[in-house]
């Protein structure tokens, strides 16, 4: 019964929290935000999305920590490359093809966001049939190093969390 | 002292963000291809949104934050629609 | 206009620092957008502005708002989150569209193994 009334409790709660952050806290806003959040949750259930299964939530902060650190590091690296005009023209960019073992759609979405949000690497193409991914790298020195970085740093952790 | 530092920082932020918006506008004008122009538009709206936040900080007004929020939403929808159009709308085959 | 003279130095300094960091990174990204030679290089440039460029200015705005209001003002986080989530979506779509167009034109600057890949093959099979 409660499942039918609140099909996506986490989503509804996040929406309500967002509503209260954007407005100011009052009973009226709490009620209005709550109704909207419940309505959005019901609509979401009608769309029937694949429910993501989190197996080891405890590792999520570790992932966010790693990504946070990498974004700061690559921000500095890319700014430096732009200031020095790519180490005076010696910078090379290129495409790095790699095969993924990750299958879970939510985990793949998260991986694509991590790779694109980090300056210096961009997700160009992914084929789900062949599990084949092409990433464009801004400062390509060693292709295998990038493969090892994406597979070892992100993919293995995402697989542990989602699969 | 506080006033001096804050005014200098605000002036610097406004000047650099305006310059960044000009760079993005330049890329929209020269292209050379449609995807470059869309990328320029994407940069332009993020920059202008940040400029609105800085102006709001200077004037101490909440309305600039709401305007920035609207710019962010509209810019996202616009660039996604344009990118999607490039992918399927233009038939060269 | 806010009267900045009444605000103590210990809160002004971090605000000014984050403002300068954020706007400088955004400008560097935009300069990269103008200066870089190929589209696939340029696609990396705006991410400077949307990662720490946005974060810097959002943090500055949050610090300032919280001090002025005397409570934690965190609604700018919504803006930061929105930009963080939407930029990858735009850039991935744009990258795919660019690759698609380059393939149709058989562009020379694409590496050999990228010239005909899954989607082209799929469509050829379904036509």
CSV table of C-alpha atoms in Angstrom, one decimal:
chain,number,residue,atom,x,y,z
A,1,UNK,CA,0.0,0.0,0.0
A,2,UNK,CA,2.7,2.5,1.0
A,3,UNK,CA,4.6,1.4,-2.1
A,4,UNK,CA,1.7,2.4,-4.3
A,5,UNK,CA,1.3,5.8,-2.5
A,6,UNK,CA,5.0,6.7,-2.5
A,7,UNK,CA,6.6,4.7,-5.4
A,8,UNK,CA,9.9,6.6,-5.3
A,9,UNK,CA,10.5,7.7,-1.7
A,10,UNK,CA,14.1,8.8,-2.3
A,11,UNK,CA,13.2,10.9,-5.3
A,12,UNK,CA,10.2,12.5,-3.6
A,13,UNK,CA,12.3,13.3,-0.5
A,14,UNK,CA,15.1,14.9,-2.6
A,15,UNK,CA,12.5,17.0,-4.5
A,16,UNK,CA,10.9,18.1,-1.3
A,17,UNK,CA,14.3,19.1,0.1
A,18,UNK,CA,15.1,21.0,-3.1
A,19,UNK,CA,11.8,22.8,-2.9
A,20,UNK,CA,12.5,23.9,0.7
A,21,UNK,CA,16.1,25.0,-0.2
A,22,UNK,CA,14.8,27.1,-3.1
A,23,UNK,CA,12.0,28.8,-1.1
A,24,UNK,CA,12.0,29.3,2.6
A,25,UNK,CA,10.9,27.0,5.3
A,26,UNK,CA,7.3,27.3,6.3
A,27,UNK,CA,4.3,24.9,6.8
A,28,UNK,CA,2.7,26.0,3.6
A,29,UNK,CA,5.8,25.4,1.5
A,30,UNK,CA,6.3,22.0,3.2
A,31,UNK,CA,2.8,21.0,2.2
A,32,UNK,CA,3.0,22.3,-1.3
A,33,UNK,CA,6.4,20.9,-1.9
A,34,UNK,CA,5.3,17.5,-0.4
A,35,UNK,CA,2.3,17.3,-2.7
A,36,UNK,CA,4.5,18.2,-5.8
A,37,UNK,CA,7.1,15.7,-4.8
A,38,UNK,CA,4.6,12.9,-4.3
A,39,UNK,CA,3.0,13.8,-7.7
A,40,UNK,CA,6.4,13.7,-9.4
A,41,UNK,CA,7.1,10.3,-7.8
A,42,UNK,CA,3.8,8.9,-9.1
A,43,UNK,CA,4.6,10.3,-12.6
A,44,UNK,CA,8.1,8.7,-12.4
A,45,UNK,CA,6.5,5.3,-11.6
A,46,UNK,CA,4.3,5.7,-14.7
A,47,UNK,CA,7.4,6.0,-16.8
A,48,UNK,CA,8.7,2.7,-15.4
A,49,UNK,CA,12.4,3.4,-15.3
A,50,UNK,CA,14.8,0.6,-14.6
A,51,UNK,CA,15.3,0.7,-10.8
A,52,UNK,CA,19.0,1.1,-10.0
A,53,UNK,CA,20.3,-1.4,-7.5
A,54,UNK,CA,22.9,-0.1,-5.2
A,55,UNK,CA,24.9,-2.9,-3.6
A,56,UNK,CA,27.5,-1.1,-1.6
A,57,UNK,CA,26.4,2.4,-0.9
A,58,UNK,CA,29.3,2.8,1.6
A,59,UNK,CA,31.7,3.1,-1.4
A,60,UNK,CA,29.9,6.1,-2.9
A,61,UNK,CA,31.7,8.8,-0.8
A,62,UNK,CA,35.0,7.2,-1.8
A,63,UNK,CA,34.0,7.6,-5.5
A,64,UNK,CA,33.0,11.2,-5.0
A,65,UNK,CA,36.2,11.9,-3.1
A,66,UNK,CA,38.3,10.5,-6.0
A,67,UNK,CA,36.3,12.4,-8.6
A,68,UNK,CA,36.5,15.6,-6.6
A,69,UNK,CA,40.3,15.3,-6.4
A,70,UNK,CA,40.6,14.4,-10.1
A,71,UNK,CA,38.5,17.4,-11.2
A,72,UNK,CA,40.8,19.8,-9.2
A,73,UNK,CA,43.9,18.1,-10.6
A,74,UNK,CA,42.7,18.2,-14.2
A,75,UNK,CA,41.4,21.7,-13.9
A,76,UNK,CA,45.0,22.8,-13.0
A,77,UNK,CA,46.5,20.7,-15.8
A,78,UNK,CA,44.2,21.9,-18.5
A,79,UNK,CA,44.5,25.6,-17.5
A,80,UNK,CA,48.3,25.2,-17.5
A,81,UNK,CA,48.1,23.7,-21.0
A,82,UNK,CA,46.0,26.6,-22.3
A,83,UNK,CA,48.3,29.2,-20.7
A,84,UNK,CA,51.4,27.6,-22.2
A,85,UNK,CA,49.8,27.0,-25.6
A,86,UNK,CA,50.0,23.2,-25.1
A,87,UNK,CA,53.6,23.2,-23.9
A,88,UNK,CA,54.5,25.2,-27.0
A,89,UNK,CA,52.8,23.0,-29.5
A,90,UNK,CA,54.0,19.6,-28.2
A,91,UNK,CA,50.6,18.6,-26.8
A,92,UNK,CA,48.8,15.9,-28.7
A,93,UNK,CA,45.2,15.0,-28.3
A,94,UNK,CA,43.6,11.7,-29.5
A,95,UNK,CA,40.9,9.1,-29.3
A,96,UNK,CA,41.3,6.3,-26.9
A,97,UNK,CA,39.1,3.2,-27.6
A,98,UNK,CA,38.6,0.8,-24.8
A,99,UNK,CA,36.3,-2.1,-23.9
A,100,UNK,CA,34.2,-1.9,-20.8
A,101,UNK,CA,32.9,-4.6,-18.5
A,102,UNK,CA,30.3,-2.4,-16.9
A,103,UNK,CA,26.7,-3.2,-17.9
A,104,UNK,CA,24.4,-1.4,-15.4
A,105,UNK,CA,22.8,1.6,-17.1
A,106,UNK,CA,22.9,3.8,-14.0
A,107,UNK,CA,26.6,3.0,-13.5
A,108,UNK,CA,27.3,3.8,-17.1
A,109,UNK,CA,25.5,7.1,-16.9
A,110,UNK,CA,27.6,8.0,-13.8
A,111,UNK,CA,30.8,7.0,-15.6
A,112,UNK,CA,29.9,9.1,-18.6
A,113,UNK,CA,29.3,12.1,-16.3
A,114,UNK,CA,32.5,11.6,-14.4
A,115,UNK,CA,34.6,11.3,-17.7
A,116,UNK,CA,32.9,14.4,-19.3
A,117,UNK,CA,32.8,16.6,-16.2
A,118,UNK,CA,36.6,16.1,-15.7
A,119,UNK,CA,38.3,18.6,-18.0
A,120,UNK,CA,40.7,16.8,-20.3
A,121,UNK,CA,38.6,13.8,-21.2
A,122,UNK,CA,35.4,13.6,-23.1
A,123,UNK,CA,33.0,10.7,-23.7
A,124,UNK,CA,32.5,10.6,-27.5
A,125,UNK,CA,30.8,7.3,-28.3
A,126,UNK,CA,29.5,4.2,-26.6
A,127,UNK,CA,28.0,1.1,-28.1
A,128,UNK,CA,26.1,-1.1,-25.7
A,129,UNK,CA,26.1,-4.1,-28.0
A,130,UNK,CA,29.8,-4.4,-28.1
A,131,UNK,CA,30.6,-2.7,-24.8
A,132,UNK,CA,32.9,-0.5,-26.7
A,133,UNK,CA,33.7,3.1,-25.6
A,134,UNK,CA,35.6,5.9,-27.3
A,135,UNK,CA,37.0,8.7,-25.1
A,136,UNK,CA,38.8,11.8,-26.4
A,137,UNK,CA,41.7,12.8,-24.4
A,138,UNK,CA,43.1,16.4,-24.4
A,139,UNK,CA,46.6,15.6,-23.4
A,140,UNK,CA,47.4,12.2,-24.7
A,141,UNK,CA,50.8,11.0,-23.6
A,142,UNK,CA,50.2,7.3,-22.9
A,143,UNK,CA,47.1,5.6,-24.2
A,144,UNK,CA,47.5,2.6,-21.9
A,145,UNK,CA,47.8,4.9,-18.9
A,146,UNK,CA,44.4,6.4,-19.7
A,147,UNK,CA,42.8,2.9,-20.2
A,148,UNK,CA,44.3,1.8,-16.8
A,149,UNK,CA,43.0,5.0,-15.2
A,150,UNK,CA,39.4,4.7,-16.4
A,151,UNK,CA,39.2,1.0,-15.8
A,152,UNK,CA,41.1,0.8,-12.5
A,153,UNK,CA,40.0,4.1,-10.9
A,154,UNK,CA,36.4,4.4,-11.9
A,155,UNK,CA,35.1,1.3,-13.5
A,156,UNK,CA,36.2,-1.2,-10.9
A,157,UNK,CA,34.7,1.0,-8.1
A,158,UNK,CA,31.4,1.5,-10.0
A,159,UNK,CA,31.2,-2.3,-10.6
A,160,UNK,CA,31.7,-2.8,-6.9
A,161,UNK,CA,28.9,-0.3,-6.1
A,162,UNK,CA,26.3,-1.4,-8.7
A,163,UNK,CA,26.9,-5.0,-9.7
B,1,UNK,CA,40.0,47.7,3.6
B,2,UNK,CA,37.1,45.2,3.1
B,3,UNK,CA,35.4,47.5,0.7
B,4,UNK,CA,38.6,47.9,-1.4
B,5,UNK,CA,39.3,44.2,-1.6
B,6,UNK,CA,35.7,43.3,-2.4
B,7,UNK,CA,35.3,46.0,-5.0
B,8,UNK,CA,38.5,44.9,-6.7
B,9,UNK,CA,37.5,41.2,-6.7
B,10,UNK,CA,34.0,42.1,-8.0
B,11,UNK,CA,35.5,44.3,-10.8
B,12,UNK,CA,38.0,41.6,-11.7
B,13,UNK,CA,35.3,38.9,-11.8
B,14,UNK,CA,33.0,41.1,-13.9
B,15,UNK,CA,35.7,42.0,-16.3
B,16,UNK,CA,37.0,38.5,-16.8
B,17,UNK,CA,33.6,37.0,-17.2
B,18,UNK,CA,32.6,39.7,-19.8
B,19,UNK,CA,35.8,38.9,-21.7
B,20,UNK,CA,35.0,35.2,-21.5
B,21,UNK,CA,31.5,35.9,-22.9
B,22,UNK,CA,33.1,37.9,-25.7
B,23,UNK,CA,35.4,34.9,-26.5
B,24,UNK,CA,32.4,32.6,-26.6
B,25,UNK,CA,30.6,35.1,-28.9
B,26,UNK,CA,33.6,35.2,-31.2
B,27,UNK,CA,33.5,31.4,-31.5
B,28,UNK,CA,29.8,31.6,-32.3
B,29,UNK,CA,30.5,34.1,-35.1
B,30,UNK,CA,33.5,32.4,-36.7
B,31,UNK,CA,32.3,28.8,-36.4
B,32,UNK,CA,33.6,27.2,-38.6
B,33,UNK,CA,31.1,24.5,-38.3
B,34,UNK,CA,27.7,24.2,-36.7
B,35,UNK,CA,29.0,22.1,-33.7
B,36,UNK,CA,31.5,24.8,-32.9
B,37,UNK,CA,28.8,27.4,-32.8
B,38,UNK,CA,26.7,25.3,-30.5
B,39,UNK,CA,29.7,24.7,-28.2
B,40,UNK,CA,30.1,28.5,-28.2
B,41,UNK,CA,26.5,29.0,-27.2
B,42,UNK,CA,26.9,26.5,-24.4
B,43,UNK,CA,29.9,28.4,-23.0
B,44,UNK,CA,28.2,31.7,-23.5
B,45,UNK,CA,25.1,30.9,-21.4
B,46,UNK,CA,27.2,29.4,-18.6
B,47,UNK,CA,29.4,32.5,-18.5
B,48,UNK,CA,26.4,34.9,-18.6
B,49,UNK,CA,24.8,32.9,-15.8
B,50,UNK,CA,27.9,33.3,-13.7
B,51,UNK,CA,28.0,37.0,-14.5
B,52,UNK,CA,24.4,37.3,-13.2
B,53,UNK,CA,25.5,35.7,-10.0
B,54,UNK,CA,28.4,38.1,-9.6
B,55,UNK,CA,26.1,41.1,-10.3
B,56,UNK,CA,23.6,39.8,-7.8
B,57,UNK,CA,26.4,39.5,-5.2
B,58,UNK,CA,27.4,43.2,-5.8
B,59,UNK,CA,23.8,44.5,-5.6
B,60,UNK,CA,22.8,42.1,-2.8
B,61,UNK,CA,19.6,41.1,-4.6
B,62,UNK,CA,18.0,37.6,-4.8
B,63,UNK,CA,16.4,38.3,-8.2
B,64,UNK,CA,19.6,37.8,-10.1
B,65,UNK,CA,19.9,34.3,-8.7
B,66,UNK,CA,16.4,33.5,-10.1
B,67,UNK,CA,17.3,35.0,-13.4
B,68,UNK,CA,20.5,32.9,-13.4
B,69,UNK,CA,18.5,29.8,-12.7
B,70,UNK,CA,16.2,30.6,-15.7
B,71,UNK,CA,19.2,31.2,-18.0
B,72,UNK,CA,20.7,27.8,-16.9
B,73,UNK,CA,17.5,25.9,-17.7
B,74,UNK,CA,16.8,27.6,-21.0
B,75,UNK,CA,20.4,27.3,-22.1
B,76,UNK,CA,20.5,23.6,-21.4
B,77,UNK,CA,17.3,22.9,-23.3
B,78,UNK,CA,18.4,25.1,-26.2
B,79,UNK,CA,21.8,23.4,-26.6
B,80,UNK,CA,20.4,19.9,-26.2
B,81,UNK,CA,17.8,20.6,-28.8
B,82,UNK,CA,20.4,22.0,-31.2
B,83,UNK,CA,22.8,19.1,-30.7
B,84,UNK,CA,20.0,16.6,-31.2
B,85,UNK,CA,19.0,18.5,-34.4
B,86,UNK,CA,22.6,18.1,-35.7
B,87,UNK,CA,22.5,14.4,-35.0
B,88,UNK,CA,19.2,13.6,-36.7
B,89,UNK,CA,17.8,16.7,-38.4
B,90,UNK,CA,20.3,17.3,-41.1
B,91,UNK,CA,20.2,14.6,-43.7
B,92,UNK,CA,23.2,14.6,-45.9
B,93,UNK,CA,23.0,10.9,-47.0
C,1,UNK,CA,24.0,48.3,-3.1
C,2,UNK,CA,25.6,46.4,-0.2
C,3,UNK,CA,27.8,48.3,2.1
C,4,UNK,CA,31.0,46.2,2.0
C,5,UNK,CA,32.9,48.3,4.5
C,6,UNK,CA,31.0,46.9,7.5
C,7,UNK,CA,31.9,43.3,6.6
C,8,UNK,CA,35.0,41.9,8.5
C,9,UNK,CA,38.1,41.0,6.6
C,10,UNK,CA,38.1,37.3,7.5
C,11,UNK,CA,35.0,36.6,5.5
C,12,UNK,CA,35.8,39.0,2.6
C,13,UNK,CA,39.2,37.4,1.8
C,14,UNK,CA,37.8,33.9,1.1
C,15,UNK,CA,34.9,35.4,-0.9
C,16,UNK,CA,37.3,37.4,-3.0
C,17,UNK,CA,39.6,34.4,-3.5
C,18,UNK,CA,36.8,32.2,-4.7
C,19,UNK,CA,35.5,34.9,-7.0
C,20,UNK,CA,38.9,35.3,-8.6
C,21,UNK,CA,39.5,31.5,-8.9
C,22,UNK,CA,36.1,31.0,-10.5
C,23,UNK,CA,36.2,33.9,-13.0
C,24,UNK,CA,39.8,33.1,-14.0
C,25,UNK,CA,39.1,29.5,-14.8
C,26,UNK,CA,36.0,30.5,-16.8
C,27,UNK,CA,38.1,33.0,-18.8
C,28,UNK,CA,40.8,30.3,-19.4
C,29,UNK,CA,38.2,27.9,-20.7
C,30,UNK,CA,36.8,30.6,-23.1
C,31,UNK,CA,40.3,31.5,-24.3
C,32,UNK,CA,40.9,27.8,-25.0
C,33,UNK,CA,37.6,27.7,-26.9
C,34,UNK,CA,39.0,30.5,-29.2
C,35,UNK,CA,42.5,29.3,-29.4
C,36,UNK,CA,42.4,25.5,-29.8
C,37,UNK,CA,42.6,24.2,-33.4
C,38,UNK,CA,40.2,21.3,-33.7
C,39,UNK,CA,36.6,20.7,-32.5
C,40,UNK,CA,37.5,17.7,-30.4
C,41,UNK,CA,40.1,19.8,-28.6
C,42,UNK,CA,37.7,22.6,-28.1
C,43,UNK,CA,35.1,20.3,-26.5
C,44,UNK,CA,37.3,20.1,-23.4
C,45,UNK,CA,37.6,23.9,-22.9
C,46,UNK,CA,34.1,24.8,-21.5
C,47,UNK,CA,34.4,22.1,-18.8
C,48,UNK,CA,36.8,24.4,-17.0
C,49,UNK,CA,34.1,27.0,-16.6
C,50,UNK,CA,31.5,24.5,-15.7
C,51,UNK,CA,33.5,22.6,-13.1
C,52,UNK,CA,35.6,24.9,-10.9
C,53,UNK,CA,34.6,28.1,-12.6
C,54,UNK,CA,31.0,27.6,-11.5
C,55,UNK,CA,32.0,26.1,-8.2
C,56,UNK,CA,34.2,29.1,-7.2
C,57,UNK,CA,31.5,31.7,-7.9
C,58,UNK,CA,28.8,29.6,-6.3
C,59,UNK,CA,30.9,29.1,-3.1
C,60,UNK,CA,31.6,32.9,-3.0
C,61,UNK,CA,27.9,33.7,-3.4
C,62,UNK,CA,27.0,31.2,-0.7
C,63,UNK,CA,29.5,32.6,1.8
C,64,UNK,CA,28.4,36.1,1.1
C,65,UNK,CA,24.7,35.3,1.4
C,66,UNK,CA,25.2,33.3,4.5
C,67,UNK,CA,27.0,36.1,6.2
C,68,UNK,CA,24.5,38.8,5.2
C,69,UNK,CA,21.5,36.8,6.2
C,70,UNK,CA,23.0,35.4,9.3
C,71,UNK,CA,21.9,31.8,8.4
C,72,UNK,CA,23.1,29.1,6.0
C,73,UNK,CA,22.0,30.2,2.5
C,74,UNK,CA,22.5,27.2,0.3
C,75,UNK,CA,20.1,27.7,-2.6
C,76,UNK,CA,23.1,28.4,-4.9
C,77,UNK,CA,23.9,24.7,-4.5
C,78,UNK,CA,20.9,24.0,-6.7
C,79,UNK,CA,22.5,26.0,-9.5
C,80,UNK,CA,25.9,24.3,-9.1
C,81,UNK,CA,24.2,20.8,-9.1
C,82,UNK,CA,22.2,21.7,-12.2
C,83,UNK,CA,25.2,22.8,-14.1
C,84,UNK,CA,27.2,19.8,-13.0
C,85,UNK,CA,24.5,17.4,-14.2
C,86,UNK,CA,23.5,19.1,-17.4
C,87,UNK,CA,26.9,19.9,-18.9
C,88,UNK,CA,28.0,16.3,-19.5
C,89,UNK,CA,24.6,15.6,-21.2
C,90,UNK,CA,25.1,18.6,-23.6
C,91,UNK,CA,28.7,17.7,-24.4
C,92,UNK,CA,28.1,14.0,-24.9
C,93,UNK,CA,25.3,14.8,-27.4
C,94,UNK,CA,27.4,17.4,-29.1
C,95,UNK,CA,30.4,15.0,-29.4
C,96,UNK,CA,28.3,12.3,-30.8
C,97,UNK,CA,26.7,14.7,-33.3
C,98,UNK,CA,30.1,16.0,-34.4
C,99,UNK,CA,31.4,12.4,-34.9
C,100,UNK,CA,28.3,11.5,-36.8
C,101,UNK,CA,28.7,14.4,-39.2
C,102,UNK,CA,32.5,13.8,-39.6
C,103,UNK,CA,31.7,10.2,-40.5
C,104,UNK,CA,29.1,11.2,-43.1
C,105,UNK,CA,31.6,13.4,-44.7
C,106,UNK,CA,34.5,10.9,-44.3
C,107,UNK,CA,36.6,13.5,-42.7
C,108,UNK,CA,40.4,13.0,-42.9
C,109,UNK,CA,41.1,14.0,-39.4
C,110,UNK,CA,39.3,11.0,-37.9
C,111,UNK,CA,41.4,8.0,-37.1
C,112,UNK,CA,40.9,4.9,-39.3
C,113,UNK,CA,39.1,2.8,-36.7
C,114,UNK,CA,36.5,5.5,-36.0
C,115,UNK,CA,35.4,6.1,-39.6
C,116,UNK,CA,32.7,3.4,-39.6
C,117,UNK,CA,31.6,2.3,-36.2
C,118,UNK,CA,28.6,0.6,-34.6
C,119,UNK,CA,25.9,3.1,-35.5
C,120,UNK,CA,26.6,3.3,-39.2
C,121,UNK,CA,26.8,-0.5,-39.3
C,122,UNK,CA,23.5,-0.8,-37.4
C,123,UNK,CA,21.7,1.5,-39.7
C,124,UNK,CA,23.1,-0.2,-42.8
C,125,UNK,CA,21.8,-3.5,-41.4
C,126,UNK,CA,18.3,-2.1,-40.6
C,127,UNK,CA,17.8,-0.2,-43.9
